Amino acid sequence: MLGGLRLALSWLTVLPVPHRADEPSPDRAAGSRVIAVTPVVGLLLGGAATATLWLALEAALLPALAGLIAVAALALATRGMHVDGLADTVDGLGCYGPPERALEVMRGGGVGPFGAAALLICLGGQALSLGALASDGFWWAVITAIAAGRVAAVLACRSGLSPATPTGFGALVAGTQRAPVCALWSVLLLAGSVFAVPDRWWQGPTAAAAALLLAVALTRHCARRFGGITGDVLGAAIEVTVTVTAVGFLLGG
């Protein structure tokens, strides 16, 4: 697990994790280990986002601005990979033509109108909801929402989903996570989310479960549309799940 976590931090964050001289080239075995511990990376990122929110609020910034700073910090900490994946995935879903055409659009490098709208809605929703949760002192809810996105990445790599292309990140991780691993992380997330909304214990698990179900539906649809899973689809699943979970924690005031 420690080896997988070291690789996950190296692949998925900007942390300067040293590489061993005898470390083999990335393969599906390494990809499987990385995805299996991705929720741990989510917890670490959630802790960093919580600290950022606390500092911003202590500086008397508005909750919305504090949330925006935290979202920007998360994007920087992850090299913007998930944000880019969200935009590319939505652009691919919004285009006409066969899977090959959609994949070509996703590889284009630019952000189309569908992707731009998705970024505005998703990241704006994250900024407002995370800022509101922090303003109310729901710090565990912030960490849980960010970790939920990484549990969604595990589910996106579940057995039965194949990569859309023979190369790229999707080829390393698609279909590598067996049902027990997916179930374990899902149960741990639902159990931890009991404490996300202290005065309504049931709301946290309900919101987290709804977000995971949406992520499963999204990845299944993308697999049909693109002929498999890509790294961009994982990024989209992460960002959408974080947003839906955080907003779900706020429902009802």
CSV table of C-alpha atoms in Angstrom, one decimal:
chain,number,residue,atom,x,y,z
A,1,MET,CA,0.0,0.0,0.0
A,2,LEU,CA,2.8,2.4,0.8
A,3,GLY,CA,4.4,1.8,-2.6
A,4,GLY,CA,1.0,2.4,-4.3
A,5,LEU,CA,0.5,5.6,-2.2
A,6,ARG,CA,4.0,6.9,-3.2
A,7,LEU,CA,3.2,6.3,-6.9
A,8,ALA,CA,-0.3,7.8,-6.5
A,9,LEU,CA,1.2,11.0,-5.0
A,10,SER,CA,3.7,11.1,-7.8
A,11,TRP,CA,1.2,10.6,-10.5
A,12,LEU,CA,-1.8,12.5,-9.2
A,13,THR,CA,-0.3,15.5,-7.3
A,14,VAL,CA,2.5,18.0,-7.7
A,15,LEU,CA,4.4,16.7,-4.7
A,16,PRO,CA,8.0,16.1,-5.5
A,17,VAL,CA,8.0,12.4,-4.7
A,18,PRO,CA,11.5,10.9,-5.5
A,19,HIS,CA,11.7,8.0,-7.9
A,20,ARG,CA,13.8,5.0,-7.3
A,21,ALA,CA,16.5,4.2,-9.8
A,22,ASP,CA,15.2,0.6,-10.3
A,23,GLU,CA,11.5,1.7,-10.6
A,24,PRO,CA,9.9,0.0,-13.6
A,25,SER,CA,8.0,1.8,-16.3
A,26,PRO,CA,4.3,2.4,-15.6
A,27,ASP,CA,2.1,-0.6,-16.4
A,28,ARG,CA,-1.3,-1.8,-15.5
A,29,ALA,CA,-0.1,-3.4,-12.3
A,30,ALA,CA,1.2,0.0,-11.1
A,31,GLY,CA,-2.0,1.7,-12.4
A,32,SER,CA,-4.1,-0.7,-10.3
A,33,ARG,CA,-2.1,0.1,-7.2
A,34,VAL,CA,-2.4,3.8,-7.8
A,35,ILE,CA,-6.2,3.8,-8.2
A,36,ALA,CA,-6.7,1.5,-5.2
A,37,VAL,CA,-5.2,4.1,-2.9
A,38,THR,CA,-6.5,7.2,-4.7
A,39,PRO,CA,-9.1,7.8,-1.9
A,40,VAL,CA,-6.1,8.2,0.5
A,41,VAL,CA,-4.8,10.9,-1.7
A,42,GLY,CA,-8.3,12.5,-1.6
A,43,LEU,CA,-8.1,12.6,2.2
A,44,LEU,CA,-4.8,14.4,2.0
A,45,LEU,CA,-6.1,16.9,-0.6
A,46,GLY,CA,-9.2,17.4,1.5
A,47,GLY,CA,-7.0,18.2,4.5
A,48,ALA,CA,-5.1,20.7,2.5
A,49,ALA,CA,-8.3,22.3,1.1
A,50,THR,CA,-9.6,22.5,4.7
A,51,ALA,CA,-6.5,24.3,5.8
A,52,THR,CA,-6.8,26.7,2.9
A,53,LEU,CA,-10.4,27.5,3.6
A,54,TRP,CA,-9.6,28.1,7.3
A,55,LEU,CA,-6.8,30.5,6.5
A,56,ALA,CA,-9.0,32.4,4.0
A,57,LEU,CA,-11.9,32.7,6.4
A,58,GLU,CA,-9.5,33.8,9.2
A,59,ALA,CA,-8.4,36.5,6.8
A,60,ALA,CA,-12.0,37.7,6.8
A,61,LEU,CA,-12.7,36.7,3.2
A,62,LEU,CA,-16.2,36.0,2.1
A,63,PRO,CA,-17.0,32.2,2.0
A,64,ALA,CA,-17.5,32.2,-1.7
A,65,LEU,CA,-14.0,33.7,-2.3
A,66,ALA,CA,-12.5,31.3,0.2
A,67,GLY,CA,-14.1,28.5,-1.7
A,68,LEU,CA,-12.8,29.8,-5.0
A,69,ILE,CA,-9.3,29.9,-3.5
A,70,ALA,CA,-9.6,26.4,-2.2
A,71,VAL,CA,-10.8,25.1,-5.6
A,72,ALA,CA,-7.9,26.9,-7.3
A,73,ALA,CA,-5.4,25.3,-4.8
A,74,LEU,CA,-6.8,21.9,-5.5
A,75,ALA,CA,-6.5,22.4,-9.3
A,76,LEU,CA,-2.8,23.5,-8.8
A,77,ALA,CA,-2.1,20.6,-6.5
A,78,THR,CA,-3.4,18.1,-9.1
A,79,ARG,CA,-1.8,19.8,-12.1
A,80,GLY,CA,-5.2,20.7,-13.4
A,81,MET,CA,-5.6,17.1,-14.7
A,82,HIS,CA,-9.1,16.5,-13.4
A,83,VAL,CA,-10.3,19.9,-14.5
A,84,ASP,CA,-8.9,19.3,-17.9
A,85,GLY,CA,-10.5,15.9,-18.0
A,86,LEU,CA,-13.9,17.3,-17.1
A,87,ALA,CA,-13.8,19.9,-20.0
A,88,ASP,CA,-12.5,17.3,-22.5
A,89,THR,CA,-15.1,14.7,-21.5
A,90,VAL,CA,-18.0,17.1,-21.8
A,91,ASP,CA,-16.8,18.4,-25.1
A,92,GLY,CA,-16.5,14.8,-26.3
A,93,LEU,CA,-20.0,14.0,-25.2
A,94,GLY,CA,-21.3,17.1,-26.9
A,95,CYS,CA,-20.0,16.4,-30.3
A,96,TYR,CA,-21.6,14.4,-33.1
A,97,GLY,CA,-20.1,11.4,-34.9
A,98,PRO,CA,-18.6,8.0,-34.0
A,99,PRO,CA,-16.4,7.3,-30.9
A,100,GLU,CA,-13.3,8.1,-33.0
A,101,ARG,CA,-14.6,11.6,-33.6
A,102,ALA,CA,-15.4,12.1,-30.0
A,103,LEU,CA,-11.9,11.0,-28.9
A,104,GLU,CA,-10.4,13.3,-31.5
A,105,VAL,CA,-12.3,16.2,-30.0
A,106,MET,CA,-11.1,15.3,-26.5
A,107,ARG,CA,-7.5,15.2,-27.7
A,108,GLY,CA,-7.8,18.6,-29.4
A,109,GLY,CA,-6.4,20.5,-26.5
A,110,GLY,CA,-8.8,23.4,-26.6
A,111,VAL,CA,-11.9,24.0,-24.5
A,112,GLY,CA,-15.2,24.1,-26.4
A,113,PRO,CA,-18.5,25.7,-25.3
A,114,PHE,CA,-19.7,22.5,-23.6
A,115,GLY,CA,-16.5,22.1,-21.7
A,116,ALA,CA,-16.4,25.8,-20.7
A,117,ALA,CA,-20.0,25.6,-19.4
A,118,ALA,CA,-19.2,22.4,-17.5
A,119,LEU,CA,-16.2,24.1,-15.8
A,120,LEU,CA,-18.2,27.1,-14.9
A,121,ILE,CA,-21.0,25.1,-13.3
A,122,CYS,CA,-18.9,22.4,-11.7
A,123,LEU,CA,-16.1,24.5,-10.3
A,124,GLY,CA,-18.4,27.4,-9.4
A,125,GLY,CA,-20.6,24.9,-7.5
A,126,GLN,CA,-17.6,23.5,-5.7
A,127,ALA,CA,-16.4,27.0,-4.7
A,128,LEU,CA,-19.7,28.1,-3.4
A,129,SER,CA,-20.5,24.8,-1.6
A,130,LEU,CA,-17.1,24.3,0.0
A,131,GLY,CA,-17.0,27.9,1.1
A,132,ALA,CA,-20.5,27.6,2.7
A,133,LEU,CA,-19.6,24.3,4.4
A,134,ALA,CA,-16.4,25.8,5.8
A,135,SER,CA,-18.3,28.9,6.9
A,136,ASP,CA,-20.7,26.7,8.9
A,137,GLY,CA,-17.7,24.8,10.5
A,138,PHE,CA,-18.5,21.6,8.6
A,139,TRP,CA,-14.8,20.8,8.1
A,140,TRP,CA,-15.3,17.0,7.9
A,141,ALA,CA,-17.9,17.6,5.2
A,142,VAL,CA,-15.2,19.4,3.1
A,143,ILE,CA,-12.8,16.5,3.5
A,144,THR,CA,-15.4,13.9,2.8
A,145,ALA,CA,-16.6,15.6,-0.4
A,146,ILE,CA,-13.1,15.8,-1.9
A,147,ALA,CA,-12.4,12.2,-0.8
A,148,ALA,CA,-15.7,11.1,-2.4
A,149,GLY,CA,-14.4,12.2,-5.8
A,150,ARG,CA,-11.4,9.9,-5.5
A,151,VAL,CA,-13.7,7.0,-4.5
A,152,ALA,CA,-15.6,7.7,-7.7
A,153,ALA,CA,-12.3,7.2,-9.5
A,154,VAL,CA,-12.0,3.7,-8.1
A,155,LEU,CA,-15.5,2.9,-9.3
A,156,ALA,CA,-14.7,4.4,-12.7
A,157,CYS,CA,-11.9,1.8,-13.0
A,158,ARG,CA,-14.1,-1.1,-12.0
A,159,SER,CA,-13.8,-4.5,-13.7
A,160,GLY,CA,-15.8,-4.7,-16.9
A,161,LEU,CA,-14.9,-1.3,-18.3
A,162,SER,CA,-12.2,-1.3,-20.9
A,163,PRO,CA,-9.8,1.5,-22.1
A,164,ALA,CA,-10.9,3.5,-25.1
A,165,THR,CA,-7.4,3.6,-26.5
A,166,PRO,CA,-4.4,1.3,-26.2
A,167,THR,CA,-2.2,4.2,-24.8
A,168,GLY,CA,-2.6,6.9,-22.2
A,169,PHE,CA,-3.7,6.9,-18.5
A,170,GLY,CA,-7.0,5.1,-19.2
A,171,ALA,CA,-5.1,2.2,-20.7
A,172,LEU,CA,-3.2,1.8,-17.4
A,173,VAL,CA,-6.1,1.9,-15.1
A,174,ALA,CA,-9.4,1.0,-16.8
A,175,GLY,CA,-10.9,-2.3,-15.5
A,176,THR,CA,-8.2,-2.8,-12.8
A,177,GLN,CA,-10.4,-2.5,-9.7
A,178,ARG,CA,-12.2,-5.6,-8.5
A,179,ALA,CA,-15.6,-5.5,-6.9
A,180,PRO,CA,-14.3,-6.0,-3.3
A,181,VAL,CA,-12.0,-2.9,-3.6
A,182,CYS,CA,-14.9,-0.8,-5.0
A,183,ALA,CA,-17.2,-2.0,-2.3
A,184,LEU,CA,-14.7,-1.4,0.5
A,185,TRP,CA,-14.1,2.2,-0.4
A,186,SER,CA,-17.8,2.9,-1.0
A,187,VAL,CA,-18.7,1.5,2.5
A,188,LEU,CA,-15.9,3.5,4.1
A,189,LEU,CA,-17.1,6.7,2.4
A,190,LEU,CA,-20.7,6.1,3.4
A,191,ALA,CA,-19.7,5.4,7.0
A,192,GLY,CA,-17.5,8.5,7.2
A,193,SER,CA,-20.1,10.7,5.7
A,194,VAL,CA,-22.4,10.0,8.6
A,195,PHE,CA,-20.5,12.8,10.4
A,196,ALA,CA,-20.6,15.2,7.5
A,197,VAL,CA,-23.9,16.8,8.5
A,198,PRO,CA,-23.9,16.6,12.3
A,199,ASP,CA,-27.5,17.4,12.9
A,200,ARG,CA,-28.8,15.1,10.2
A,201,TRP,CA,-26.7,11.9,10.2
A,202,TRP,CA,-28.6,10.4,7.3
A,203,GLN,CA,-28.0,13.3,4.9
A,204,GLY,CA,-24.3,12.7,4.5
A,205,PRO,CA,-24.5,9.0,3.4
A,206,THR,CA,-27.5,9.9,1.1
A,207,ALA,CA,-25.6,12.6,-0.6
A,208,ALA,CA,-22.5,10.5,-1.0
A,209,ALA,CA,-24.4,7.5,-2.3
A,210,ALA,CA,-26.3,9.7,-4.9
A,211,ALA,CA,-23.0,11.2,-6.1
A,212,LEU,CA,-21.4,7.8,-6.5
A,213,LEU,CA,-24.4,6.5,-8.4
A,214,LEU,CA,-24.2,9.5,-10.7
A,215,ALA,CA,-20.4,8.8,-11.2
A,216,VAL,CA,-21.2,5.2,-12.1
A,217,ALA,CA,-23.8,6.2,-14.6
A,218,LEU,CA,-21.5,8.9,-16.1
A,219,THR,CA,-18.7,6.4,-16.6
A,220,ARG,CA,-21.0,3.8,-18.1
A,221,HIS,CA,-22.4,6.3,-20.5
A,222,CYS,CA,-18.9,7.5,-21.4
A,223,ALA,CA,-17.7,3.9,-22.0
A,224,ARG,CA,-20.6,3.5,-24.5
A,225,ARG,CA,-20.0,6.8,-26.2
A,226,PHE,CA,-16.2,6.6,-26.4
A,227,GLY,CA,-15.8,2.9,-26.8
A,228,GLY,CA,-14.1,2.7,-23.3
A,229,ILE,CA,-12.7,4.8,-20.5
A,230,THR,CA,-10.0,7.4,-20.8
A,231,GLY,CA,-8.1,9.4,-18.2
A,232,ASP,CA,-10.3,12.4,-19.0
A,233,VAL,CA,-13.4,10.4,-17.9
A,234,LEU,CA,-11.8,9.7,-14.5
A,235,GLY,CA,-11.2,13.4,-14.1
A,236,ALA,CA,-14.8,14.2,-15.0
A,237,ALA,CA,-16.0,11.6,-12.5
A,238,ILE,CA,-13.9,13.1,-9.8
A,239,GLU,CA,-15.0,16.7,-10.3
A,240,VAL,CA,-18.7,15.9,-10.7
A,241,THR,CA,-18.7,13.7,-7.6
A,242,VAL,CA,-17.0,16.4,-5.5
A,243,THR,CA,-19.6,19.0,-6.6
A,244,VAL,CA,-22.6,16.8,-6.1
A,245,THR,CA,-21.5,15.6,-2.7
A,246,ALA,CA,-20.7,19.0,-1.4
A,247,VAL,CA,-24.0,20.5,-2.7
A,248,GLY,CA,-25.8,17.5,-1.2
A,249,PHE,CA,-24.4,18.2,2.2
A,250,LEU,CA,-25.9,21.7,2.1
A,251,LEU,CA,-29.4,20.7,1.1
A,252,GLY,CA,-31.9,21.8,3.8
A,253,GLY,CA,-29.7,24.6,5.2
